[in-house]
Amino acid sequence: MYGCRVIQKAIEVVELDQQTKMVTELDGHIMRCVRDQNGNHVIQKCIECVPEDAIQFIVSTFYDQVVTLSTHPYGCRVIQRVLEHCQDTKTQRVMMDEILQSVCMLAQDQYGNYVVQHVLEHGKPHERSAIIKKLTGQIVQMSQQKFASNVIEKCLTFGTPAERQALVDEMLGTTDENEPLQAMMKDQFANYVVQKVLETCDDQQLELILNRIKVHLNALKKYTYGKHIVVRVEKLVAAGERRISFLTLHPATA
């Protein structure tokens, strides 16, 4: 517990040659350190502070283990550091390929969801799009899952306007089916996604969504946790309506 802090500080401040020698001592013990409540901090510090070529033996240990580590309480932090600091093309490709293969499972995992959110927030546009594409078609049920609902919120926040539109269309459903939006508003997790939709949607979508939501508001009042959702949604509806009336009064100049 105390030793790991000394090692972390040393990795931060010593000269490169000493840094490299210290890091080499971890060879053969990488996975054990990653899974340890103290050791994982040292591995994270190595990834943050040591030049990439000197820690390639650490990073290559994670190849084929990305999903396993992403679903581990300490491993998920280490994978996030790799995503942040490792520029090596092969490493980036391996990480993303493995994450994408299991993205739906990771999104629903109590630790894996943080890795998926990290890519959505900090990843390259094509990586973000690849994740959103994989989740498309499952947006409504993902929104109703505790951990995946946070991932869907990130998709709405960081997706392109076209991606956001596709996500919203999926939530609105087609007119001849039971509207997914209503189920989402009643759900303890998905209602946050609906709120995020109101915060992120463009002006064209806003009016349509507000009208759909208002239809369901009265029904929502009957649900136990429906009441606090109603209060929040009514505030967002009011804000949305102010936005619409402002746009009507001040149309964008061509």
C-alpha positions in Angstrom: 0.0 0.0 0.0 2.8 2.4 0.9 5.5 0.8 -1.3 3.5 1.3 -4.5 3.4 5.1 -3.8 7.2 5.2 -3.5 7.6 3.3 -6.8 5.1 5.6 -8.5 7.0 8.7 -7.4 10.3 7.1 -8.4 8.9 6.4 -11.9 7.8 10.0 -12.1 11.1 11.6 -11.1 14.1 9.4 -11.9 16.3 9.6 -15.1 15.2 7.5 -18.1 17.9 4.8 -17.7 16.9 4.2 -14.1 13.3 4.3 -15.1 13.9 1.6 -17.7 15.8 -0.6 -15.3 13.0 -0.4 -12.7 10.3 -1.2 -15.3 12.3 -4.2 -16.6 12.0 -5.7 -13.1 8.2 -6.0 -13.6 8.7 -8.4 -16.6 7.0 -11.6 -15.9 4.7 -10.1 -13.2 2.6 -7.7 -15.3 -0.8 -9.5 -15.0 -0.2 -10.1 -11.3 0.4 -6.4 -10.8 -2.6 -5.3 -12.9 -4.9 -7.5 -10.8 -3.5 -6.2 -7.5 -5.1 -3.2 -5.7 -1.8 -1.5 -5.3 0.2 -2.9 -8.2 -2.2 -1.6 -10.8 -1.3 1.9 -9.9 2.4 1.2 -10.7 1.4 -0.3 -14.1 -0.7 2.8 -14.8 2.2 5.1 -13.8 4.5 3.2 -16.2 2.1 3.7 -19.1 1.8 7.4 -18.3 5.4 8.3 -17.7 7.8 5.8 -19.4 8.5 6.1 -23.1 6.4 3.7 -25.2 9.3 1.6 -26.6 10.5 0.8 -23.0 7.1 -0.5 -21.9 6.1 -2.4 -25.1 6.7 -5.7 -23.2 4.0 -4.5 -20.7 1.5 -3.4 -23.3 2.0 -6.6 -25.5 1.0 -8.7 -22.4 -2.5 -7.2 -22.8 -3.0 -8.4 -26.4 -5.8 -11.0 -26.4 -6.6 -10.0 -22.8 -8.3 -6.6 -23.5 -11.9 -7.8 -22.8 -10.9 -9.8 -19.7 -9.0 -6.8 -18.3 -11.7 -4.3 -19.2 -14.2 -6.3 -17.0 -11.8 -6.2 -14.1 -12.0 -3.4 -11.4 -8.3 -2.5 -11.8 -7.8 -3.8 -15.3 -10.3 -1.4 -16.7 -8.2 1.5 -15.5 -5.0 0.1 -17.0 -6.7 -0.4 -20.4 -8.0 3.3 -20.3 -4.4 4.4 -19.7 -3.2 2.4 -22.7 -5.9 4.0 -24.8 -4.8 7.4 -23.7 -1.0 7.1 -23.9 0.0 4.4 -26.4 0.3 5.7 -30.0 1.7 2.5 -31.5 -0.4 1.6 -34.5 -0.5 -2.1 -33.7 -1.4 -1.5 -30.1 -4.2 0.8 -31.0 -5.6 -1.6 -33.6 -5.4 -4.6 -31.2 -7.1 -2.7 -28.4 -9.9 -1.4 -30.6 -10.5 -4.7 -32.5 -10.9 -6.5 -29.2 -13.1 -3.8 -27.7 -15.4 -3.8 -30.8 -15.7 -7.6 -30.8 -17.3 -7.5 -27.4 -18.7 -3.9 -27.2 -22.3 -4.9 -26.4 -21.1 -7.1 -23.5 -18.6 -4.5 -22.3 -21.2 -1.7 -22.4 -23.4 -3.7 -19.9 -20.5 -4.6 -17.6 -20.0 -2.8 -14.4 -16.3 -2.1 -15.3 -16.3 -2.6 -19.1 -18.8 0.3 -19.6 -16.0 2.7 -18.5 -13.7 1.5 -21.2 -16.4 1.9 -23.9 -17.3 5.4 -22.5 -13.6 6.3 -22.6 -13.4 5.5 -26.4 -16.6 7.4 -27.1 -15.3 10.5 -25.3 -11.6 10.5 -26.2 -11.3 8.1 -29.2 -10.9 8.9 -32.9 -14.1 9.7 -34.8 -14.0 6.4 -36.7 -13.6 4.4 -33.5 -16.6 6.3 -32.0 -18.7 5.6 -35.1 -17.7 1.9 -35.0 -19.0 1.6 -31.5 -22.3 3.5 -32.2 -22.8 1.2 -35.3 -22.4 -1.9 -33.1 -24.9 -0.6 -30.6 -27.5 0.5 -33.2 -30.6 -1.7 -33.1 -30.2 -2.3 -29.4 -30.5 1.3 -28.2 -33.8 0.9 -26.3 -32.8 -2.2 -24.3 -29.3 -0.9 -23.7 -30.8 2.3 -22.3 -32.8 0.2 -19.8 -29.6 -1.4 -18.4 -27.8 0.2 -15.5 -24.3 0.5 -17.0 -25.1 0.5 -20.7 -27.5 3.5 -20.3 -24.4 5.6 -19.4 -22.8 4.4 -22.7 -25.9 5.4 -24.7 -25.7 8.9 -23.1 -22.1 9.2 -24.2 -23.2 8.2 -27.8 -25.7 11.0 -27.8 -23.2 13.5 -26.4 -20.2 12.7 -28.7 -21.9 11.2 -31.8 -22.2 13.1 -35.1 -25.5 14.8 -35.8 -26.4 12.0 -38.2 -25.6 9.3 -35.6 -27.6 11.2 -33.0 -30.5 11.4 -35.4 -30.4 7.6 -36.0 -30.3 6.9 -32.2 -33.3 9.2 -31.7 -35.2 7.6 -34.6 -34.7 4.3 -32.9 -36.1 5.6 -29.6 -39.1 7.2 -31.3 -39.9 3.9 -33.2 -42.3 3.6 -36.1 -45.8 4.8 -35.6 -47.4 1.4 -35.8 -45.5 -0.1 -32.9 -45.7 0.5 -29.2 -43.5 3.6 -28.9 -40.1 2.8 -27.2 -39.9 6.3 -25.9 -42.8 5.7 -23.5 -41.1 2.6 -22.0 -37.9 4.5 -21.7 -39.5 7.4 -19.8 -40.9 4.9 -17.3 -37.6 3.2 -16.8 -35.3 4.1 -13.9 -32.2 4.2 -16.1 -33.5 5.0 -19.6 -35.3 8.1 -18.4 -31.8 9.7 -18.0 -31.2 8.8 -21.7 -34.4 10.6 -22.6 -33.3 13.7 -20.7 -29.9 13.5 -22.6 -31.8 13.4 -25.9 -33.6 16.6 -25.0 -30.3 18.2 -24.1 -28.4 17.1 -27.2 -31.0 17.1 -30.0 -31.0 19.7 -32.7 -33.8 22.2 -33.2 -35.6 20.2 -35.9 -35.8 17.1 -33.7 -36.7 19.1 -30.6 -40.3 20.0 -31.4 -41.2 16.4 -32.6 -39.7 14.9 -29.4 -41.3 17.4 -27.1 -44.7 16.6 -28.6 -44.1 12.8 -28.2 -43.0 13.3 -24.6 -45.9 15.5 -23.6 -48.3 12.7 -24.6 -46.8 10.4 -22.1 -46.2 12.8 -19.2 -49.7 12.3 -17.5 -49.3 8.5 -17.7 -45.9 8.8 -16.1 -47.3 10.5 -13.0 -48.8 7.1 -12.0 -45.3 5.5 -11.6 -43.4 5.5 -8.3 -40.3 7.1 -9.6 -42.3 8.6 -12.4 -43.0 11.7 -10.4 -39.4 12.9 -10.1 -38.9 12.1 -13.8 -42.0 14.2 -14.6 -40.6 17.2 -12.7 -37.3 17.0 -14.5 -38.9 16.3 -17.9 -41.4 19.2 -17.5 -38.4 21.5 -16.8 -36.7 20.3 -20.0 -39.9 20.6 -21.9 -40.3 24.2 -20.7 -36.7 25.0 -21.7 -37.2 23.3 -25.1 -40.4 25.3 -25.7 -38.5 28.5 -24.9 -35.9 27.5 -27.4 -38.5 26.9 -30.1 -40.3 30.2 -29.5 -36.9 32.0 -29.5 -36.1 30.3 -32.9 -39.5 31.3 -34.2 -39.0 35.0 -33.2 -35.3 35.0 -34.3 -35.0 32.8 -37.4 -31.4 32.2 -38.4 -30.3 34.6 -41.0 -29.5 33.0 -44.3 
